[in-house]
XYZ file of C-alpha atoms in Angstrom:
684
model
C 125.837 123.363 85.383
C 122.100 123.895 83.624
C 119.151 121.882 85.503
C 118.865 120.108 82.862
C 122.584 118.783 83.107
C 122.663 117.995 86.556
C 118.918 115.945 85.887
C 120.449 114.784 82.289
C 124.233 113.676 84.810
C 121.889 111.674 87.844
C 119.403 109.524 85.441
C 121.203 106.702 86.272
C 121.533 107.149 90.279
C 118.782 104.670 91.650
C 120.203 101.538 89.942
C 122.055 99.483 92.684
C 122.123 96.888 94.970
C 118.431 95.584 95.348
C 116.804 97.912 98.461
C 116.661 95.310 101.712
C 115.291 95.860 105.275
C 113.286 98.537 107.164
C 110.854 101.144 106.802
C 109.176 102.539 110.257
C 106.109 104.643 109.473
C 103.426 103.375 111.672
C 101.363 105.305 113.177
C 101.501 105.552 117.573
C 104.819 105.623 119.702
C 107.920 105.521 117.363
C 111.011 102.747 118.625
C 113.953 104.387 120.877
C 117.122 105.188 119.396
C 118.588 101.702 121.871
C 115.679 99.461 119.920
C 117.146 100.984 116.377
C 120.856 100.518 117.145
C 119.315 96.863 117.638
C 118.109 96.919 114.682
C 120.535 97.610 112.600
C 122.883 94.999 114.436
C 119.913 92.348 112.859
C 119.970 93.337 109.457
C 123.528 92.958 109.441
C 123.452 89.051 110.758
C 119.916 88.781 108.923
C 121.976 89.987 105.673
C 119.624 93.621 104.414
C 121.097 95.955 104.323
C 118.281 99.710 103.918
C 116.250 101.593 107.449
C 114.027 103.985 106.679
C 113.261 106.676 109.031
C 109.546 107.968 108.712
C 108.211 107.433 111.725
C 104.502 108.800 111.841
C 104.776 110.476 115.811
C 107.803 112.399 115.707
C 106.490 115.663 114.800
C 109.321 116.479 112.869
C 109.199 114.249 110.109
C 105.751 115.404 109.670
C 103.456 117.578 111.750
C 106.174 119.806 111.993
C 108.886 119.252 109.190
C 109.821 122.935 109.091
C 111.110 123.100 112.256
C 115.458 122.374 112.058
C 116.156 119.792 114.608
C 117.533 121.151 118.988
C 120.716 120.476 119.317
C 119.440 117.776 121.681
C 117.360 115.406 118.238
C 119.987 116.316 116.713
C 123.027 115.024 118.651
C 120.677 111.405 118.555
C 120.422 111.491 115.306
C 124.319 112.410 114.555
C 124.463 108.904 117.121
C 121.718 106.937 115.097
C 122.578 107.354 111.299
C 125.895 106.781 112.689
C 124.813 103.392 114.520
C 123.799 102.929 110.764
C 127.219 102.864 108.999
C 128.661 100.620 111.257
C 127.711 98.274 111.009
C 126.863 98.780 106.729
C 122.908 99.894 107.023
C 121.932 102.176 104.827
C 119.885 105.103 106.541
C 117.007 107.086 104.395
C 115.656 109.898 106.603
C 111.816 110.983 105.736
C 110.120 113.562 105.107
C 106.412 114.545 105.235
C 105.578 117.979 103.660
C 102.266 117.060 102.599
C 100.019 117.796 105.027
C 99.901 121.616 105.068
C 102.624 122.339 101.992
C 101.921 124.754 99.247
C 103.987 123.514 96.687
C 103.714 127.540 94.584
C 105.908 128.874 97.598
C 109.117 128.872 97.285
C 109.808 130.136 100.431
C 107.998 126.231 101.965
C 110.389 124.697 98.997
C 113.173 126.789 100.217
C 112.679 125.336 104.063
C 112.268 121.396 102.851
C 115.606 122.006 101.290
C 117.673 123.636 104.567
C 115.384 120.818 106.437
C 117.120 117.975 104.248
C 120.757 119.830 104.210
C 120.708 119.530 108.683
C 120.334 116.061 108.056
C 122.918 116.006 105.678
C 125.371 116.895 107.051
C 124.301 114.823 110.480
C 126.381 112.649 107.885
C 122.890 110.785 106.282
C 123.624 110.778 102.436
C 119.598 108.707 101.616
C 116.189 110.289 101.133
C 112.402 110.356 100.578
C 109.568 112.617 100.308
C 106.701 110.671 101.911
C 103.013 112.246 100.086
C 100.595 109.260 101.723
C 97.761 109.794 103.527
C 97.059 113.188 102.336
C 94.272 115.075 101.406
C 94.566 114.973 96.929
C 92.927 119.127 96.990
C 95.210 121.091 96.382
C 95.232 125.174 97.374
C 93.636 127.561 94.977
C 97.435 129.423 94.437
C 99.251 125.816 93.984
C 96.292 125.118 91.695
C 97.419 128.192 89.411
C 100.775 127.355 89.207
C 100.102 123.526 88.838
C 97.986 121.682 86.354
C 97.343 118.615 88.320
C 98.845 117.849 92.341
C 101.034 115.251 90.439
C 102.220 117.369 89.066
C 102.953 119.462 91.865
C 104.877 116.679 93.538
C 106.899 115.941 90.918
C 108.621 119.477 90.844
C 109.023 119.872 94.462
C 110.322 116.802 93.864
C 112.760 116.677 91.415
C 114.059 120.267 92.631
C 114.917 118.718 95.846
C 116.767 115.102 94.748
C 118.940 117.869 92.639
C 119.383 120.354 95.533
C 120.673 117.122 97.323
C 123.948 116.578 94.605
C 123.016 112.868 94.010
C 122.591 111.010 96.430
C 122.826 108.146 97.263
C 119.181 106.888 97.679
C 116.476 109.172 96.784
C 112.794 107.571 97.512
C 109.327 108.897 96.999
C 106.277 107.849 97.940
C 103.231 108.951 95.847
C 99.396 109.407 96.955
C 98.119 106.717 95.372
C 100.879 103.589 96.521
C 98.230 100.855 96.123
C 95.694 99.704 93.753
C 92.612 100.847 95.652
C 94.051 104.290 95.378
C 94.438 104.881 91.982
C 90.867 105.562 89.726
C 89.507 104.280 87.824
C 92.966 101.937 87.857
C 96.451 101.301 88.000
C 96.706 101.406 84.768
C 94.641 104.543 83.926
C 95.446 106.465 86.573
C 96.974 109.928 85.742
C 98.532 110.804 88.914
C 101.070 107.909 88.708
C 101.355 108.247 84.387
C 102.738 111.807 85.484
C 104.961 110.011 88.248
C 106.197 108.013 86.078
C 106.727 110.164 83.117
C 107.670 112.970 84.909
C 109.680 111.998 88.170
C 113.659 112.396 87.308
C 114.928 108.797 86.461
C 117.380 108.225 89.268
C 114.271 108.450 92.095
C 113.433 105.612 92.921
C 109.368 105.336 93.830
C 107.973 102.977 96.782
C 105.312 101.303 96.086
C 102.925 98.362 97.280
C 102.735 96.353 94.076
C 104.259 95.544 91.315
C 103.101 97.898 88.920
C 106.772 99.179 86.869
C 105.866 99.301 83.095
C 102.696 102.232 84.720
C 106.116 103.805 86.793
C 108.744 103.088 84.355
C 111.076 101.861 86.472
C 110.495 98.701 89.249
C 109.878 99.753 92.294
C 110.726 100.025 95.993
C 107.879 97.818 98.039
C 106.572 99.378 101.255
C 104.776 95.493 102.227
C 102.228 96.062 105.430
C 102.294 92.753 105.382
C 102.812 92.572 109.093
C 101.524 96.392 109.834
C 99.492 96.559 113.357
C 98.779 100.434 113.561
C 95.544 99.547 112.459
C 94.320 97.582 115.097
C 95.648 97.930 118.958
C 94.109 95.198 119.665
C 95.737 92.567 116.231
C 99.962 91.287 116.789
C 101.749 89.703 113.532
C 103.735 86.734 114.330
C 103.441 84.781 110.745
C 106.088 84.563 108.263
C 106.944 86.621 104.885
C 105.026 84.799 102.722
C 102.087 85.349 99.960
C 104.892 86.998 97.816
C 106.660 84.844 94.981
C 110.393 85.127 94.525
C 109.855 85.425 90.807
C 109.187 89.189 91.623
C 112.748 89.920 93.330
C 114.298 90.588 89.581
C 110.956 93.075 89.108
C 111.515 94.956 92.125
C 114.427 97.879 93.298
C 114.048 96.417 96.859
C 111.411 95.457 99.448
C 110.812 97.127 103.320
C 108.678 95.700 105.821
C 106.475 97.927 107.859
C 105.756 96.176 110.481
C 104.236 95.991 113.940
C 104.757 98.821 116.256
C 105.873 96.904 119.481
C 109.509 96.193 118.699
C 111.170 92.956 119.706
C 108.200 91.192 118.574
C 109.640 92.379 114.753
C 111.893 89.053 114.853
C 109.948 86.528 112.889
C 108.585 89.035 110.634
C 112.394 90.724 109.606
C 114.723 87.103 110.273
C 112.086 85.748 107.171
C 111.784 89.051 105.169
C 115.831 88.370 105.123
C 115.096 85.050 103.981
C 112.621 85.354 101.697
C 115.357 87.958 100.098
C 118.475 85.348 99.769
C 115.959 83.148 97.688
C 116.993 82.474 94.341
C 114.195 83.507 91.651
C 113.530 80.968 88.871
C 114.473 81.436 85.952
C 112.488 82.429 83.078
C 110.416 85.222 83.158
C 106.991 84.545 84.111
C 104.467 86.613 84.795
C 103.240 87.197 88.539
C 102.182 89.781 90.459
C 101.790 89.687 95.240
C 99.971 87.617 96.263
C 100.403 84.724 94.052
C 99.250 81.683 95.655
C 101.619 78.997 93.149
C 103.994 77.318 94.917
C 107.288 78.647 95.141
C 110.449 76.320 94.907
C 112.502 79.086 95.780
C 111.567 79.609 99.736
C 109.098 77.819 101.578
C 106.703 80.022 104.141
C 107.240 77.552 106.781
C 110.713 76.774 106.545
C 111.810 80.035 107.195
C 109.098 80.943 110.587
C 111.351 77.529 111.575
C 114.137 79.212 111.691
C 112.899 83.349 113.181
C 111.234 81.019 115.502
C 114.456 79.097 115.970
C 116.710 81.384 116.444
C 113.800 84.100 119.010
C 114.054 81.180 121.349
C 117.284 81.773 122.174
C 116.538 85.546 122.033
C 113.691 84.212 124.794
C 116.159 82.889 127.275
C 118.679 85.798 126.746
C 119.115 87.381 130.305
C 119.552 90.443 128.197
C 116.870 93.241 128.285
C 118.358 94.942 125.111
C 116.610 91.747 123.412
C 119.870 91.300 121.860
C 121.794 87.931 120.935
C 121.068 85.208 122.904
C 123.908 84.696 126.133
C 123.550 82.498 129.528
C 121.637 83.276 132.212
C 124.230 85.081 134.638
C 122.255 86.501 138.197
C 125.647 88.613 139.559
C 126.759 87.803 142.849
C 126.013 90.724 145.741
C 128.564 92.025 147.872
C 128.504 93.036 150.889
C 127.520 96.572 151.024
C 125.033 96.414 148.382
C 121.472 95.992 149.153
C 120.514 93.036 148.788
C 116.910 93.021 146.971
C 117.559 90.222 144.440
C 120.363 87.472 144.976
C 121.799 84.353 143.304
C 122.375 81.868 145.979
C 120.193 82.288 149.340
C 122.418 80.341 151.769
C 119.931 78.887 153.769
C 116.973 78.235 150.959
C 113.709 77.762 151.575
C 112.445 73.771 151.648
C 109.107 72.926 151.880
C 108.414 70.611 154.652
C 105.751 67.325 154.865
C 102.149 68.081 153.334
C 103.446 71.220 152.406
C 103.102 72.561 149.079
C 106.156 71.821 146.288
C 108.429 74.755 145.280
C 106.867 76.646 142.339
C 109.356 75.846 139.169
C 108.827 78.214 135.913
C 109.174 75.451 133.211
C 111.408 76.907 130.185
C 109.534 78.372 126.640
C 109.880 75.386 123.935
C 109.546 75.725 119.916
C 106.656 74.176 120.128
C 105.315 77.501 122.465
C 106.652 79.907 120.317
C 105.062 77.655 116.921
C 101.794 77.989 119.014
C 102.609 82.013 119.162
C 102.511 82.579 116.082
C 99.871 80.151 115.191
C 97.922 82.255 117.250
C 99.036 85.770 115.744
C 100.105 84.787 112.207
C 98.640 87.337 109.371
C 96.661 89.873 108.518
C 93.757 87.386 106.639
C 95.434 84.154 107.605
C 94.966 82.207 110.737
C 97.449 79.527 111.748
C 96.452 75.971 111.449
C 96.595 75.025 115.257
C 93.907 78.734 115.931
C 91.910 77.554 112.457
C 91.561 74.158 113.927
C 90.673 75.751 117.310
C 87.885 77.744 115.316
C 86.500 74.718 113.420
C 86.248 72.680 116.819
C 84.821 75.184 119.094
C 82.235 75.775 115.971
C 81.657 71.833 115.324
C 81.084 71.026 119.037
C 78.910 74.723 118.843
C 76.556 73.174 115.959
C 76.502 69.728 117.435
C 76.178 70.587 121.456
C 72.330 68.902 121.090
C 74.806 65.174 121.187
C 76.672 66.156 124.110
C 73.471 66.710 126.006
C 71.063 63.692 124.954
C 72.675 60.119 123.281
C 73.531 60.289 119.757
C 75.251 58.923 117.073
C 77.782 61.584 117.471
C 78.118 61.754 121.033
C 81.043 59.970 121.228
C 82.691 61.859 118.669
C 80.924 65.056 120.423
C 83.413 64.487 123.920
C 85.932 63.719 121.696
C 86.601 67.097 119.475
C 85.714 68.171 123.121
C 88.218 66.955 125.359
C 91.192 67.859 122.185
C 89.697 71.328 122.117
C 89.909 71.845 126.000
C 93.845 69.951 125.501
C 94.409 72.693 123.066
C 93.056 75.453 125.536
C 94.666 73.939 128.204
C 98.143 74.424 125.307
C 97.993 77.868 124.805
C 97.749 78.027 128.924
C 100.570 76.952 129.252
C 102.025 78.390 126.364
C 101.254 81.745 128.422
C 102.993 81.064 132.153
C 105.922 79.550 129.991
C 105.896 82.987 128.674
C 105.521 85.166 131.588
C 108.565 83.329 132.780
C 111.043 83.480 130.138
C 113.976 85.869 130.849
C 114.169 88.075 128.693
C 111.446 90.510 130.192
C 111.674 93.419 127.155
C 110.509 91.196 124.907
C 107.777 89.537 127.019
C 106.506 93.341 127.650
C 105.495 93.614 123.876
C 104.108 90.298 124.078
C 102.176 91.000 126.877
C 98.708 92.634 126.509
C 98.403 90.870 123.766
C 98.857 86.874 125.617
C 96.477 88.417 127.984
C 94.197 88.626 125.643
C 93.580 85.521 123.853
C 94.721 83.849 127.606
C 91.342 85.456 128.465
C 89.302 84.641 124.767
C 90.524 81.294 124.843
C 89.064 80.068 128.077
C 85.323 82.039 127.963
C 85.171 79.119 124.973
C 86.532 76.814 127.246
C 84.389 77.147 129.498
C 81.519 76.983 127.362
C 82.027 73.878 126.318
C 82.588 72.568 129.868
C 79.098 73.870 130.265
C 77.425 72.048 127.538
C 79.347 69.170 128.667
C 77.765 69.361 131.938
C 80.988 69.300 133.680
C 80.959 73.225 134.449
C 78.566 75.541 136.158
C 77.287 78.079 134.360
C 80.113 80.779 133.761
C 79.475 84.826 135.317
C 81.529 86.011 133.161
C 80.030 89.677 131.069
C 80.326 90.740 127.758
C 79.453 93.737 126.576
C 76.181 94.559 125.418
C 77.202 96.485 122.606
C 76.529 94.348 119.515
C 78.837 96.491 116.479
C 81.575 95.158 115.687
C 83.804 97.107 118.079
C 82.110 95.965 121.294
C 84.437 92.646 120.447
C 87.615 91.855 121.609
C 89.916 92.641 117.945
C 91.910 88.935 116.364
C 91.431 85.163 116.768
C 90.256 86.592 120.745
C 87.352 87.959 118.723
C 86.956 85.029 116.616
C 86.146 83.318 119.519
C 83.840 85.705 121.710
C 82.014 86.364 118.607
C 81.352 82.570 118.319
C 79.193 82.102 121.825
C 75.925 82.420 122.639
C 76.188 85.921 124.729
C 76.495 89.803 124.815
C 74.247 91.167 127.373
C 74.573 91.918 131.218
C 73.156 88.745 132.338
C 74.830 85.054 132.850
C 77.383 83.757 129.824
C 75.768 79.945 129.788
C 73.028 80.662 131.140
C 70.590 82.268 129.238
C 69.910 81.961 125.602
C 71.612 84.887 123.403
C 69.787 87.733 122.944
C 71.598 88.356 119.560
C 72.250 85.207 116.517
C 75.838 84.281 116.694
C 76.820 83.484 112.457
C 80.386 81.525 111.511
C 82.178 82.327 108.418
C 83.803 79.209 107.223
C 85.272 77.607 104.086
C 82.168 75.677 100.978
C 82.723 72.959 101.198
C 81.632 70.121 98.886
C 78.572 68.988 100.631
C 77.147 72.553 101.060
C 76.277 72.602 97.300
C 72.765 70.804 97.495
C 71.940 73.764 100.535
C 73.885 76.837 98.199
C 71.662 75.931 95.338
C 68.289 75.441 98.109
C 69.319 79.282 99.050
C 69.706 80.813 96.221
C 66.620 79.868 94.637
C 64.880 80.814 97.552
C 66.090 83.849 96.670
C 65.248 83.723 92.449
C 61.922 82.786 94.242
C 61.298 85.192 96.180
C 62.574 88.079 93.797
C 60.054 86.615 90.419
C 57.354 88.942 90.435
C 59.824 91.711 90.538
C 61.429 90.850 87.481
C 60.934 89.822 83.977
C 59.796 85.997 82.402
C 62.758 86.123 79.580
C 65.406 86.877 81.832
C 69.217 86.379 79.829
C 71.511 84.438 81.582
C 74.096 86.108 84.515
C 77.706 84.091 85.190
C 76.723 84.148 88.692
C 73.574 82.729 88.634
C 75.146 79.764 87.036
C 77.861 80.252 90.132
C 75.439 80.088 92.630
C 73.063 77.317 90.775
C 75.898 74.510 90.740
C 76.284 74.705 87.169
C 80.087 76.378 87.686
C 82.332 75.482 90.257
C 84.136 78.843 92.003
C 88.104 79.351 91.911
C 89.982 77.914 94.608
C 89.611 78.996 98.292
C 87.346 81.361 96.998
C 84.049 80.076 98.637
C 82.325 80.847 101.517
C 78.994 79.550 103.065
C 77.549 81.547 106.489
C 75.629 79.911 109.281
C 73.761 80.450 111.793
C 72.169 78.433 114.358
C 69.676 76.935 112.228
C 72.478 75.726 109.273
C 73.460 77.571 106.429
C 72.137 80.807 105.437
C 74.351 81.948 103.008
C 77.150 82.758 101.050
C 80.016 84.101 98.271
C 81.737 82.945 95.960
C 84.475 83.746 93.018
C 85.500 83.244 89.734
C 88.938 84.304 89.971
C 88.895 84.863 86.330
C 85.130 85.095 84.745
C 85.888 85.777 81.359
C 85.423 81.197 80.899
C 82.684 81.268 82.213
C 80.734 84.214 80.104
C 81.998 82.013 77.114
C 80.495 79.211 78.414
C 76.898 80.207 78.598
C 77.237 82.796 75.811
C 77.454 86.350 77.655
C 78.225 88.649 76.083
C 80.394 91.093 78.205
C 82.960 93.481 77.396
C 85.463 93.990 76.849
C 86.651 97.013 78.776
C 84.907 94.771 82.298
C 87.135 91.829 82.094
C 90.557 94.312 81.437
C 90.102 96.324 84.560
C 87.525 93.516 86.726
C 88.411 90.241 85.897
C 86.792 88.578 88.636
C 83.317 87.929 89.550
C 81.785 87.711 92.258
C 77.925 86.413 93.584
C 76.789 86.792 97.766
C 73.354 85.552 98.459
C 72.190 85.789 101.804
C 68.231 84.349 103.450
C 65.906 87.427 104.405
C 66.330 86.035 108.455
C 70.201 87.485 108.545
C 69.064 91.936 109.407
C 72.243 92.594 110.701
C 74.680 93.059 107.564
C 77.065 92.005 109.786
C 78.256 88.659 109.210
C 77.055 89.294 105.050
C 80.189 92.263 104.957
C 83.136 90.105 106.729
C 82.613 87.561 104.596
C 82.445 89.964 101.030
C 85.709 90.557 102.435
C 87.216 88.173 103.046
C 85.938 86.725 99.793
C 87.368 89.964 98.006
C 90.554 88.925 100.039
C 91.342 85.397 98.191
C 90.966 86.945 95.061
C 93.685 89.832 95.709
C 95.402 87.161 96.854
C 95.610 85.214 93.258
C 96.175 88.229 91.737
C 93.604 90.474 90.336
C 93.111 92.921 89.720
C 89.490 93.949 90.732
C 85.694 92.403 90.827
C 82.113 92.839 89.946
C 78.868 91.566 90.415
C 75.959 91.454 88.090
C 72.621 91.705 89.977
C 69.271 92.158 89.018
C 67.755 96.131 89.056
C 64.458 95.217 91.221
C 67.179 92.984 94.098
C 66.779 96.045 96.243
C 68.510 94.493 98.687
C 71.460 93.236 96.794
C 71.743 96.656 95.434
C 71.240 98.585 98.610
C 74.054 96.271 99.827
C 77.181 96.457 97.466
C 76.115 100.678 97.541
C 76.429 100.976 101.673
C 79.636 98.906 101.081
C 81.754 102.015 99.465
C 84.056 99.943 97.478
C 81.563 99.192 94.252
C 80.261 101.876 92.484
C 78.333 101.096 89.466
C 80.877 99.880 85.440
C 78.583 100.883 82.446
C 79.171 99.037 79.921
C 77.265 98.248 75.751
C 75.394 95.367 75.813
C 74.462 94.954 79.394
C 70.510 93.303 80.205
C 68.322 96.569 80.588
C 67.859 95.155 83.790
C 71.006 94.276 85.586
C 72.877 96.704 87.248
C 76.743 96.043 87.758
C 79.232 97.111 90.345
C 82.871 97.176 90.835
C 86.009 97.533 92.773
C 89.315 97.632 92.753
C 91.286 95.213 94.253
């Protein structure tokens, strides 16, 4: 049979049931064989159907991809593939040869086939080629053989796919696997267009967004929502969300690449399973990842409650594998066993009068798990309780004068301080009950994180008590390194950044050595202060700009003449008050028409959103502005926008320098641009 005939015969493969499950694709210590087997049980129970084997730290998956598995390794993989089949889970073996493969060398392609043939002998019937996180520069030999990097990858992938004789599933992960990597955009990416046109139709493509039109097929989403391998101090226990169920008919599948720690992924996988079962609304409404509209087919909060309810049972189980709940039973020690631990002491200790009572561990509660999820929610979002604690701490810090002297706010200050202290105590008690939960396997995966948050909350609690005159200054020390890596990550880091001390001195005795900033959502009452900042910055730059200036959309937005889009406005505060702002319009085209500003359609096509950022000169540290623009772009991205642009005057050297150093914003040349205006844009 010719290659063309074989390709035609296999062209219809790949269309089948919706792929749903887990990809083990993170950097760091891989899961154990026992944990993977436990995952298969969970997936089967919750209605998921796929496991993609792609741990970055399995050397023979990535770094030493040419090497065959040893007999011992083969035995483990055979058992794992068998366990997946036993639980009706499709085991997809992925290999990542992209670090050093020479695509034009037949021996390299033969080595790739030989490796996959070995895994096929283990019983595996589904495969994946991954070309993510690699250099895009081809070697001289490949440059002679292929017209582009995409052609090289597609040529080898098609050949391997045909060699395998029509696998049950075959996934391809492109090098440009998200919009941020596409040049100049997703729709105009020559790499993606080549992949979409040349890759055999039976091959599914892994992607992080919905891009069916470019890839010429429905993608399989590799979802990094709960991935934490990029920050060892963060963990994500929030629900699967911001993915509208209307996407389901437009996708081939969804695979979650979750936390590195196995047991805390209970929530991520459980809520993904609930999402996959949701029935999307009828109709053909265009939707994208991150659509913020209410989804009647799926409630993240209800899905979270279901997951936490089941997880609580697992916490209270003594099954150390983290399996299904079973009642706690301690074994009876026989007479010939070493009595290291027993069920019931025949002569239990009874405290006497005036002595300390015996310690009794309180059982873990749903409130504890809800709080735990709130504290470790999602990459761009804290849970409601965590947000409230941050807002309360910021208010108490900014109104600390009310604690020291009798003012109209004194009673309110002490009331808020008491409520904040109560929430801090809830965190401590949550920690205590988690530490005593019977299932130690889950605890050991969580322990470093809950210790860290307990420490951060403890510092904030002591600070508030000191402000209220209820405690002595703390002697706890912080790093004297003001750079971001000197702080703790996640919510604990947020608490630390709000505290006024970074030097090797007493935390609360001396004034802060560096300025402390706070970023919060824009409120209606902030409008006047934002206008003042805009006007001050205008006055500062008037000598550097022409007398007659063309209207800028960002000027009207900053001046309050055009309101920002919902959830797309932030302000920056220091101890003196508001010192900066970041505003955005998710769709700037109507605003341009309103002020009769001529803007090229080519700009709005790929960069429909506009951002405006202003920071007063007294903010000399660029870090707060970087964090603020990062949060703003995240909100804009969540609205479904493909890209954003900013308008700058050539005389505004400070902001030109800021956006240039960010790295993500690039100058955009467009017709009709006023002579003194520079447009910079970034894909989202």
